Structure formats: C-alpha cells, structure tokens
Short mmCIF file of C-alpha atoms and ligand atoms in Angstrom, two decimals:
data_model
loop_
_atom_site.label_atom_id
_atom_site.label_comp_id
_atom_site.label_asym_id
_atom_site.label_seq_id
_atom_site.Cartn_x
_atom_site.Cartn_y
_atom_site.Cartn_z
CA MET J 660 32.72 -36.40 21.63
CA LEU J 661 34.36 -38.43 23.97
CA THR J 662 33.32 -42.45 23.96
CA VAL J 663 35.08 -44.85 26.73
CA CYS J 664 34.60 -48.86 25.61
CA SER J 665 31.92 -50.40 28.26
CA THR J 666 34.36 -53.86 27.90
CA CYS J 667 37.83 -52.61 28.18
CA GLY J 668 37.39 -48.47 29.05
CA THR J 669 39.37 -47.63 26.19
CA GLU J 670 38.54 -43.76 25.50
CA THR J 671 38.33 -42.77 22.00
CA PRO J 672 37.04 -39.13 19.73
CA GLU J 673 35.81 -41.69 17.27
CA SER J 674 32.16 -41.59 16.59
CA VAL J 675 32.01 -45.09 15.67
CA GLY J 676 29.93 -47.20 18.02
CA TYR J 677 31.84 -50.79 18.56
CA CYS J 678 35.44 -51.59 19.66
CA ARG J 679 38.07 -53.27 18.45
CA CYS J 680 37.79 -55.01 21.43
CA GLY J 681 34.41 -55.94 20.63
CA GLY J 682 32.66 -53.83 23.08
CA ILE J 683 30.42 -51.40 22.64
CA ARG J 684 31.59 -47.78 23.32
CA ILE J 685 29.60 -44.89 25.00
CA VAL J 686 29.36 -40.68 25.15
CA ARG J 687 31.44 -39.96 27.94
CA GLN J 688 29.74 -36.53 28.49
CA PRO J 689 26.49 -36.02 29.67
CA ILE J 690 23.72 -34.85 27.13
CA THR J 691 22.83 -31.05 28.60
CA ASP J 692 19.93 -28.66 28.58
CA ALA J 693 22.61 -26.94 25.84
CA ASP J 694 22.34 -30.25 23.96
CA ALA J 695 18.54 -30.24 23.88
CA GLN J 696 17.86 -26.50 23.05
CA ALA J 697 21.05 -26.79 20.36
CA LEU J 698 18.19 -29.27 18.36
CA ARG J 699 15.39 -28.02 19.87
CA TRP J 700 13.80 -30.81 21.44
CA PRO J 701 10.36 -30.23 22.93
CA GLY J 702 10.34 -32.72 26.02
CA THR J 703 7.45 -35.39 25.93
CA PRO J 704 4.72 -35.20 28.32
CA LEU J 705 4.32 -37.56 31.81
CA ILE J 706 1.17 -38.97 32.03
CA ARG J 707 -0.13 -40.88 35.49
CA SER J 708 -1.60 -43.90 34.03
CA ARG J 709 -4.98 -45.06 35.89
CA ILE J 710 -5.30 -49.00 34.36
CA PRO J 711 -5.91 -50.61 36.98
CA GLY J 712 -3.01 -51.53 38.95
CA LEU J 713 -0.14 -49.81 37.62
CA GLU J 714 -1.53 -46.39 39.23
CA ASN J 715 2.56 -46.54 40.23
CA VAL J 716 3.53 -45.69 36.60
CA TYR J 717 4.58 -42.91 34.70
CA LEU J 718 3.88 -43.08 30.65
CA LYS J 719 6.46 -41.41 29.03
CA TYR J 720 4.64 -40.61 26.38
CA GLU J 721 7.18 -39.55 22.92
CA ASN J 722 4.37 -39.24 20.52
CA GLY J 723 5.38 -35.51 22.08
CA SER J 724 7.50 -35.29 19.35
CA LEU J 725 8.24 -34.31 15.70
CA THR J 726 6.96 -37.57 13.84
CA GLY J 727 5.93 -39.14 17.40
CA SER J 728 8.47 -41.54 18.18
CA PHE J 729 11.77 -41.41 20.53
CA LYS J 730 13.51 -41.81 17.23
CA ASP J 731 13.49 -37.93 16.28
CA ARG J 732 15.53 -37.58 19.01
CA ILE J 733 18.25 -40.09 18.02
CA MET J 734 17.73 -38.73 13.94
CA ARG J 735 17.53 -35.02 15.08
CA VAL J 736 21.09 -35.49 15.77
CA ALA J 737 22.43 -38.52 13.29
CA VAL J 738 21.19 -36.28 10.19
CA ALA J 739 22.90 -33.09 12.35
CA ARG J 740 26.44 -35.21 12.01
CA ALA J 741 26.32 -37.04 8.16
CA MET J 742 25.21 -32.96 7.38
CA GLN J 743 28.58 -32.38 8.19
CA ALA J 744 30.27 -35.20 7.55
CA SER J 745 29.11 -35.60 3.81
CA PRO J 746 26.56 -33.51 1.32
CA LEU J 747 25.24 -36.22 -0.50
CA GLY J 748 23.06 -37.49 1.65
CA ALA J 749 22.11 -40.09 4.20
CA VAL J 750 21.06 -43.64 4.68
CA VAL J 751 18.84 -45.45 7.49
CA PRO J 752 17.75 -48.40 7.65
CA SER J 753 14.19 -48.75 9.81
CA SER J 754 10.80 -50.69 9.17
CA GLY J 755 9.13 -47.92 10.15
CA ASN J 756 10.00 -45.12 12.64
CA ALA J 757 13.17 -45.23 12.39
CA ALA J 758 12.94 -43.73 8.15
CA LEU J 759 10.01 -41.35 9.11
CA SER J 760 12.42 -39.72 12.10
CA ALA J 761 14.98 -39.21 9.09
CA ALA J 762 13.09 -38.26 7.02
CA ALA J 763 11.59 -34.98 9.82
CA ALA J 764 15.48 -34.51 10.05
CA GLY J 765 16.60 -34.17 6.94
CA ALA J 766 13.41 -32.42 5.43
CA SER J 767 14.08 -29.73 8.30
CA GLN J 768 18.14 -29.36 7.42
CA GLY J 769 18.25 -30.16 4.28
CA LEU J 770 19.80 -33.42 3.84
CA PRO J 771 18.74 -36.28 1.06
CA VAL J 772 17.20 -39.19 2.89
CA TYR J 773 16.99 -42.91 1.54
CA ALA J 774 15.40 -44.86 3.36
CA ILE J 775 16.15 -48.95 2.96
CA VAL J 776 13.00 -50.24 4.42
CA PRO J 777 12.00 -54.73 4.89
CA ARG J 778 9.94 -56.15 1.69
CA GLY J 779 6.38 -55.85 2.74
CA THR J 780 6.59 -52.81 4.94
CA ALA J 781 2.63 -51.37 5.88
CA SER J 782 2.35 -48.64 3.22
CA GLU J 783 0.62 -46.43 5.59
CA ARG J 784 4.13 -46.58 7.44
CA ILE J 785 6.04 -45.35 4.22
CA ALA J 786 3.60 -42.85 3.14
CA PRO J 787 4.51 -40.01 5.97
CA VAL J 788 7.97 -40.38 4.28
CA VAL J 789 7.37 -40.31 1.29
CA ALA J 790 5.77 -37.11 2.12
CA ARG J 791 9.05 -36.04 3.93
CA GLY J 792 10.68 -35.77 0.28
CA ALA J 793 12.69 -39.11 1.24
CA VAL J 794 13.40 -41.53 -1.49
CA VAL J 795 12.18 -45.31 0.12
CA ILE J 796 13.64 -48.64 -1.44
CA GLU J 797 12.48 -52.14 -0.35
CA ALA J 798 15.30 -54.62 0.14
CA GLY J 799 15.79 -57.63 2.81
CA GLN J 800 13.12 -59.68 4.67
CA ASP J 801 13.74 -58.38 8.18
CA PRO J 802 15.51 -55.06 9.93
CA SER J 803 19.29 -57.28 10.16
CA GLU J 804 18.84 -57.38 6.61
CA ALA J 805 17.93 -53.97 5.94
CA TYR J 806 20.46 -52.84 8.05
CA ALA J 807 23.16 -55.61 6.07
CA ALA J 808 21.78 -53.40 2.82
CA ALA J 809 21.66 -49.88 4.08
CA ASP J 810 25.45 -51.24 5.50
CA ARG J 811 26.88 -51.39 1.53
CA VAL J 812 24.68 -48.56 -0.21
CA ALA J 813 27.27 -46.79 2.71
CA ALA J 814 30.23 -48.08 2.11
CA GLU J 815 30.05 -48.05 -1.67
CA LEU J 816 27.96 -44.74 -2.34
CA GLY J 817 29.63 -42.67 0.26
CA LEU J 818 25.90 -42.22 1.46
CA ILE J 819 25.98 -41.51 5.57
CA GLN J 820 24.58 -44.33 7.97
CA LEU J 821 22.03 -43.47 10.45
CA TYR J 822 22.25 -45.80 13.31
CA SER J 823 19.74 -46.57 16.50
CA THR J 824 21.73 -48.99 17.30
CA PHE J 825 24.87 -48.89 19.59
CA ALA J 826 26.38 -48.71 15.89
CA SER J 827 26.45 -45.19 17.16
CA PRO J 828 26.91 -43.99 20.16
CA ILE J 829 24.68 -40.92 19.22
CA ALA J 830 22.08 -43.02 19.61
CA GLU J 831 21.90 -43.43 23.36
CA TRP J 832 23.38 -40.60 23.60
CA ALA J 833 20.11 -38.74 22.60
CA CYS J 834 17.83 -41.02 24.11
CA ARG J 835 19.38 -40.22 28.03
CA MET J 836 17.35 -37.46 27.50
CA ILE J 837 14.07 -39.06 28.40
CA GLY J 838 15.44 -40.17 31.88
CA VAL J 839 16.60 -36.53 32.65
CA GLU J 840 13.50 -35.42 31.85
CA ALA J 841 11.47 -37.95 33.47
CA VAL J 842 13.12 -36.99 36.55
CA ARG J 843 11.97 -34.05 36.44
CA GLN J 844 9.29 -34.44 35.61
CA LEU J 845 8.59 -36.60 38.63
CA GLY J 846 10.47 -34.58 40.38
CA ALA J 847 11.75 -37.61 41.91
CA ALA J 848 13.78 -40.66 40.99
CA PRO J 849 12.11 -43.67 39.29
CA THR J 850 13.27 -46.75 40.64
CA THR J 851 12.62 -48.35 37.64
CA VAL J 852 11.90 -48.03 33.75
CA ILE J 853 10.09 -50.67 31.77
CA ALA J 854 10.59 -50.40 27.52
CA PRO J 855 9.80 -51.84 24.39
CA ILE J 856 12.84 -52.99 22.21
CA SER J 857 15.06 -54.33 19.72
CA ALA J 858 18.74 -53.65 20.44
CA GLY J 859 18.28 -51.45 23.93
CA PRO J 860 19.25 -47.89 23.58
CA VAL J 861 16.22 -46.70 24.42
CA LEU J 862 15.72 -48.52 27.77
CA VAL J 863 20.18 -47.93 28.13
CA GLY J 864 19.91 -44.15 27.22
CA ALA J 865 16.80 -43.34 29.93
CA GLY J 866 17.98 -45.59 32.61
CA HIS J 867 21.73 -43.65 32.35
CA GLY J 868 19.44 -40.39 31.77
CA VAL J 869 17.83 -41.04 35.29
CA ALA J 870 21.48 -41.60 36.99
CA GLN J 871 22.66 -39.16 35.45
CA GLU J 872 20.12 -36.70 36.69
CA THR J 873 19.78 -37.91 39.33
CA ASN J 874 23.71 -38.70 40.67
CA GLY J 875 23.04 -42.14 41.15
CA GLY J 876 22.67 -45.61 40.14
CA LEU J 877 20.71 -46.62 37.65
CA PRO J 878 17.06 -47.60 38.31
CA ALA J 879 16.31 -50.92 37.60
CA LEU J 880 15.24 -51.68 33.88
CA VAL J 881 13.20 -53.88 32.26
CA ALA J 882 13.03 -54.93 28.88
CA VAL J 883 9.45 -56.17 27.01
CA GLN J 884 10.29 -57.58 23.38
CA PRO J 885 7.51 -59.39 21.54
CA ASP J 886 7.86 -63.20 22.62
CA ALA J 887 7.56 -64.26 18.56
CA CYS J 888 11.61 -62.52 18.29
CA CYS J 889 12.99 -61.85 21.41
CA PRO J 890 16.78 -62.44 21.61
CA ILE J 891 17.21 -60.31 24.68
CA THR J 892 14.52 -62.19 26.23
CA LYS J 893 15.42 -66.05 25.73
CA ALA J 894 19.02 -64.93 26.53
CA TYR J 895 17.56 -63.57 30.55
CA ARG J 896 16.49 -66.58 30.73
CA GLU J 897 18.40 -69.26 30.42
CA GLY J 898 21.16 -67.62 32.25
CA SER J 899 23.60 -66.64 29.79
CA ASP J 900 25.64 -63.37 29.29
CA THR J 901 25.73 -63.66 25.32
CA VAL J 902 22.53 -62.69 23.17
CA VAL J 903 22.54 -65.00 19.76
CA PRO J 904 20.74 -63.69 16.35
CA TRP J 905 16.93 -64.62 17.02
CA GLN J 906 16.43 -67.83 14.68
CA GLY J 907 13.16 -69.53 13.25
CA GLU J 908 10.23 -67.73 11.84
CA VAL J 909 8.73 -64.65 13.19
CA LYS J 910 5.06 -63.84 12.97
CA THR J 911 4.35 -60.88 14.59
CA ALA J 912 2.50 -57.53 14.32
CA ALA J 913 4.73 -55.73 16.65
CA THR J 914 7.28 -54.75 13.92
CA SER J 915 8.54 -52.05 15.50
CA ILE J 916 10.53 -54.65 17.97
CA THR J 917 10.61 -57.54 15.82
CA ASP J 918 14.57 -57.75 15.15
CA ARG J 919 16.61 -60.88 14.88
CA LEU J 920 19.90 -58.85 15.54
CA ASN J 921 21.57 -60.47 12.86
CA GLY J 922 24.79 -59.32 12.54
CA TYR J 923 25.07 -56.97 15.44
CA PRO J 924 23.84 -59.19 18.35
CA GLN J 925 26.23 -57.95 21.12
CA ASP J 926 24.01 -54.87 20.82
CA GLY J 927 21.76 -56.90 23.45
CA THR J 928 24.62 -58.24 24.86
CA TYR J 929 24.98 -54.72 26.10
CA THR J 930 21.80 -54.50 26.99
CA LEU J 931 21.36 -57.44 29.04
CA ARG J 932 24.26 -56.81 30.36
CA LEU J 933 23.13 -53.64 32.20
CA ILE J 934 19.91 -55.27 32.77
CA ARG J 935 21.28 -57.90 34.64
CA GLU J 936 23.85 -55.45 36.43
CA SER J 937 20.52 -52.75 37.63
CA GLY J 938 18.38 -55.85 39.12
CA GLY J 939 16.39 -55.47 36.07
CA LEU J 940 14.94 -58.02 33.80
CA ALA J 941 14.17 -58.84 30.33
CA GLU J 942 9.98 -59.93 29.70
CA ALA J 943 8.31 -60.84 26.25
CA VAL J 944 4.95 -60.49 25.49
CA SER J 945 2.24 -62.10 23.16
CA ASP J 946 0.23 -59.77 20.28
CA ALA J 947 -2.34 -60.07 22.48
CA GLU J 948 -1.10 -58.97 25.66
CA MET J 949 -0.30 -55.95 23.20
CA GLN J 950 -3.80 -55.28 22.30
CA ALA J 951 -4.62 -55.22 24.84
CA ALA J 952 -2.98 -53.25 26.76
CA ARG J 953 -3.09 -50.64 23.73
CA SER J 954 -7.30 -50.15 24.24
CA ALA J 955 -6.08 -50.17 27.92
CA LEU J 956 -4.14 -47.10 27.05
CA PHE J 957 -6.61 -46.24 25.08
CA GLN J 958 -9.34 -46.77 27.39
CA TRP J 959 -7.95 -45.49 31.11
CA ASP J 960 -5.19 -42.68 29.93
CA GLY J 961 -7.11 -41.61 26.01
CA VAL J 962 -3.21 -42.45 24.89
CA ASP J 963 -3.12 -43.43 21.19
CA ALA J 964 0.28 -46.14 21.18
CA GLU J 965 1.14 -48.15 18.53
CA LEU J 966 1.27 -51.79 19.06
CA SER J 967 4.89 -52.39 19.90
CA ALA J 968 5.24 -49.20 22.32
CA SER J 969 2.25 -50.96 23.88
CA ALA J 970 4.06 -53.60 24.77
CA GLY J 971 5.86 -52.59 28.38
CA VAL J 972 2.07 -51.30 29.77
CA ALA J 973 1.30 -55.55 28.01
CA PHE J 974 4.07 -56.72 30.61
CA LEU J 975 2.67 -54.83 34.01
CA MET J 976 -1.00 -55.25 32.80
CA ARG J 977 0.30 -58.77 33.84
CA ARG J 978 2.17 -58.18 36.62
CA THR J 979 0.04 -58.72 39.97
CA ALA J 980 3.16 -57.74 42.83
CA LYS J 981 3.39 -53.58 43.09
CA LEU J 982 6.21 -52.11 42.12
CA ALA J 983 8.25 -51.19 44.84
CA GLY J 984 8.50 -46.84 43.99
CA PRO J 985 7.35 -44.70 40.94
CA ALA J 986 7.72 -46.86 37.17
CA VAL J 987 8.33 -44.63 34.03
CA CYS J 988 7.09 -46.73 31.04
CA VAL J 989 8.61 -46.04 27.56
CA ILE J 990 5.28 -45.34 25.16
CA THR J 991 7.71 -45.06 22.22
CA ALA J 992 5.70 -44.40 19.68
CA SER J 993 1.94 -43.32 18.72
CA GLY J 994 -0.23 -45.24 16.29
CA PHE J 995 -1.84 -40.97 14.95
CA LYS J 996 0.85 -41.79 11.89
CA HIS J 997 -0.86 -44.91 11.00
CA THR J 998 -3.97 -43.53 9.53
CA TYR J 999 -2.73 -42.67 6.34
CA ARG J 1000 -4.24 -43.98 2.91
CA GLY J 1001 -1.85 -43.42 0.11
CA ASP J 1002 -3.80 -39.91 -0.07
CA VAL J 1003 -0.10 -37.88 1.74
CA PRO J 1004 1.29 -35.95 -1.33
CA ALA J 1005 4.85 -36.47 -2.59
CA PRO J 1006 7.66 -33.55 -3.48
CA ASP J 1007 9.01 -33.23 -6.38
CA GLN J 1008 12.64 -35.59 -6.40
CA ASN J 1009 15.71 -33.45 -7.35
CA PRO J 1010 17.53 -35.14 -10.39
CA GLU J 1011 20.60 -35.92 -8.21
CA GLN J 1012 18.43 -37.30 -5.58
CA ALA J 1013 16.70 -39.83 -8.11
CA ALA J 1014 20.05 -40.37 -9.68
CA MET J 1015 21.78 -41.80 -6.48
CA ALA J 1016 17.89 -43.22 -5.50
CA GLY J 1017 18.67 -45.29 -9.19
CA ARG J 1018 22.36 -46.44 -8.33
CA ILE J 1019 20.97 -47.78 -4.56
CA SER J 1020 17.90 -49.94 -5.81
CA SER J 1021 20.46 -51.51 -8.33
CA LEU J 1022 23.31 -52.42 -5.76
CA ILE J 1023 21.33 -53.75 -3.30
CA SER J 1024 18.60 -55.67 -5.95
CA GLY J 1025 16.00 -52.83 -3.82
CA ARG J 1026 12.38 -51.83 -4.60
CA TRP J 1027 12.61 -47.90 -5.58
CA VAL J 1028 9.04 -47.70 -4.25
CA ASN J 1029 8.74 -43.76 -4.53
CA ALA J 1030 10.07 -44.47 -8.20
CA PRO J 1031 8.51 -41.72 -10.98
CA SER J 1032 6.14 -44.13 -12.81
CA SER J 1033 8.64 -43.86 -15.98
CA GLN J 1034 10.96 -45.41 -13.42
CA ALA J 1035 9.43 -48.04 -11.55
ZN1 LIG V 569 37.13 -51.90 23.91
#
C-alpha cells in the first residue's frame, strides 16, 4: 500500500510508519468494504446513550469484535501481513488488549504470536491470551519498555513486530472503519468523535473514516487520557505543538491508556496536530471519574466497558455545555474479558514455539509467564 508522509508529503510504498523527516506516514488509499470483507470484520454496534446529559452521544461499542476491543481491527490486518513476511511468527508489545487481539488473529490464521507485557500485568488480562496459544513474556516496567523489548526481539530474532501505534500505518488505516461504520449507522456525520487514547491511531483513524465516508473534513477530535499519565493532554494545555514523553510516577488502574510515549512521542505530536486542526481538544480524567462513567454505562445503557474504555464517557459526564451535534464516543474495549480466574485451558506449545520463547526470554531478561513447569 502507498503511504504519504503527513509532514513532508513524500509518497512511498514502504510499510514502515515513520518518514526520514520524522513525520508520520499514513496509508493513502481509503479503506473499502472489500477490505473489511476480506478480513471478515463484523462491524460493531452503535448505541444511543441514555446517560443523563449524554442524549446526543452515540457509543461505538467495540465489544462487538472478536476479542472485545478495537485492537482486533488492527491485528487482523497486521497478522495477515506478518504471515507473508515471516513464518517464524510475530511479536507484540502490549498491556493486554493488543496481545489478546494478536493472539486471536494468530490462532485463526495459524501464526505463532509472542506477547511482551509489562511486569505486573494482571493475570486475568494474561489468561485469555495464553488460552489462544500465544507465548507471554513479562519484560519492562511499562508499555514503553515492553515496546522497546519487542523492537529488540524483532530486530535480533527475525520476528515481525505487530504495532498498534503509528509505527505501522496499518493501525490508523484499520481504525478508519470505526468512523465509516458510525456514519452509516447514524445516517449522518457526527460533529465530534471522542476516544480514550494512548498514542491516538484509534481517534485519528475514526476521524479519517468519518471524513472518508462523508467526503468532508475531520469531525472535532477529542482525546481523553488518564490524569496520572497524559502526555498529549499536557502539551495541549500548555499550548505546545510538541508532545514529550511523560515523566514522574504513574498511578492509575486505566492500564490500557497508560503510556508515557517513551521512544515514540512523535505519535502524540501527530495526534495533537490533528486534534487542533479539527477544532477538537485533549482532556484528562481521574480514576474516580472513569469508575463513575463505567458505573453509569452499566446502569443506563447496559454496557460493560473496561475502566480505560470509560474515559471518553467520563469526560462527557463532566461537561455542562450541550454538544452541537451528534457525537460518537468510542468504547474501545469491553470489561467482559477481565472475568477469567486462571481456569482457562492453555494449548500445548510446539517445540519450535517453546525454543523461540526461551531465546526471547534470554535476550530481553524477560519472564516466560506460561512456560511449561520444567522450563519456568
Ligand atoms: Zn516526511
């Protein structure tokens, strides 16, 4: 696929997301129904919220995908491409949702998947990944460190890295279908798109999808981050054009959107630019506000969103001003999958997969979480 640099405008067929000039490269061609059908995307529901004050808000409920998060959209494409590039398998850095989506796509397409998760990732997030046959290795203290470890594994052991950041143009491209579907379901163009984000491909992709389907401009893009770790929001508030990695201690239960952007702050800078160009904004919410939003989603809409995925609604519940037009708020992931208690059966690992897991563990000093007892 042809990509174009968002900064210098040069076009290239390469599949790497960063231009030599430092800009983010995005896929030039629109996403089509044929693309969606080829990957058997089922589409996800659009639910009009009943939460008081949110009557003009439509929830794009990504629970409707294979593993209950929008990452399925990205990983189905990324795994299909990885299959063509390396039979050895693919490595994915993740704190949960991307690993689960990659494991599911790997299981359904027959590609070995190795997930690098930050140390201390909750066991109920790991269990459904293991159940789908992926090897899980703990390394690094946070998503940025897991990401760096995965980079090393990919470079030194010949595995393909599955990105859900702008490092692969696939991520943002696949997320455009969120916006395309929303316009069709709404029968109109939403004036605002809200999403909880780390780096932002889901928000930018959904916005581009709306623009594509309506042949118009971007809707106002609203990014919501946890106040304990909000590098894009910080830059927005300070009037800066450049996002820098988040410093200091991070304490939040919203792990899916807790990302310092260490090593890839340019992703945040690109998202911030589009937020400003679209007339949108970036905000931050507390864990208590996300808890209240999660509770309201259960109570008024019957929707089970994970804590991080409730961040957009948390922001909307804080507002007193009415929205100008229909808004689409992406509920990025379901809470359903966090009910595992370790009683999930894990498939046997084949010898090649076990050997590779051992090599990865040694290379990055990681802990192989689901190692057979003789090798743990
Ligand atoms: Zn460039």
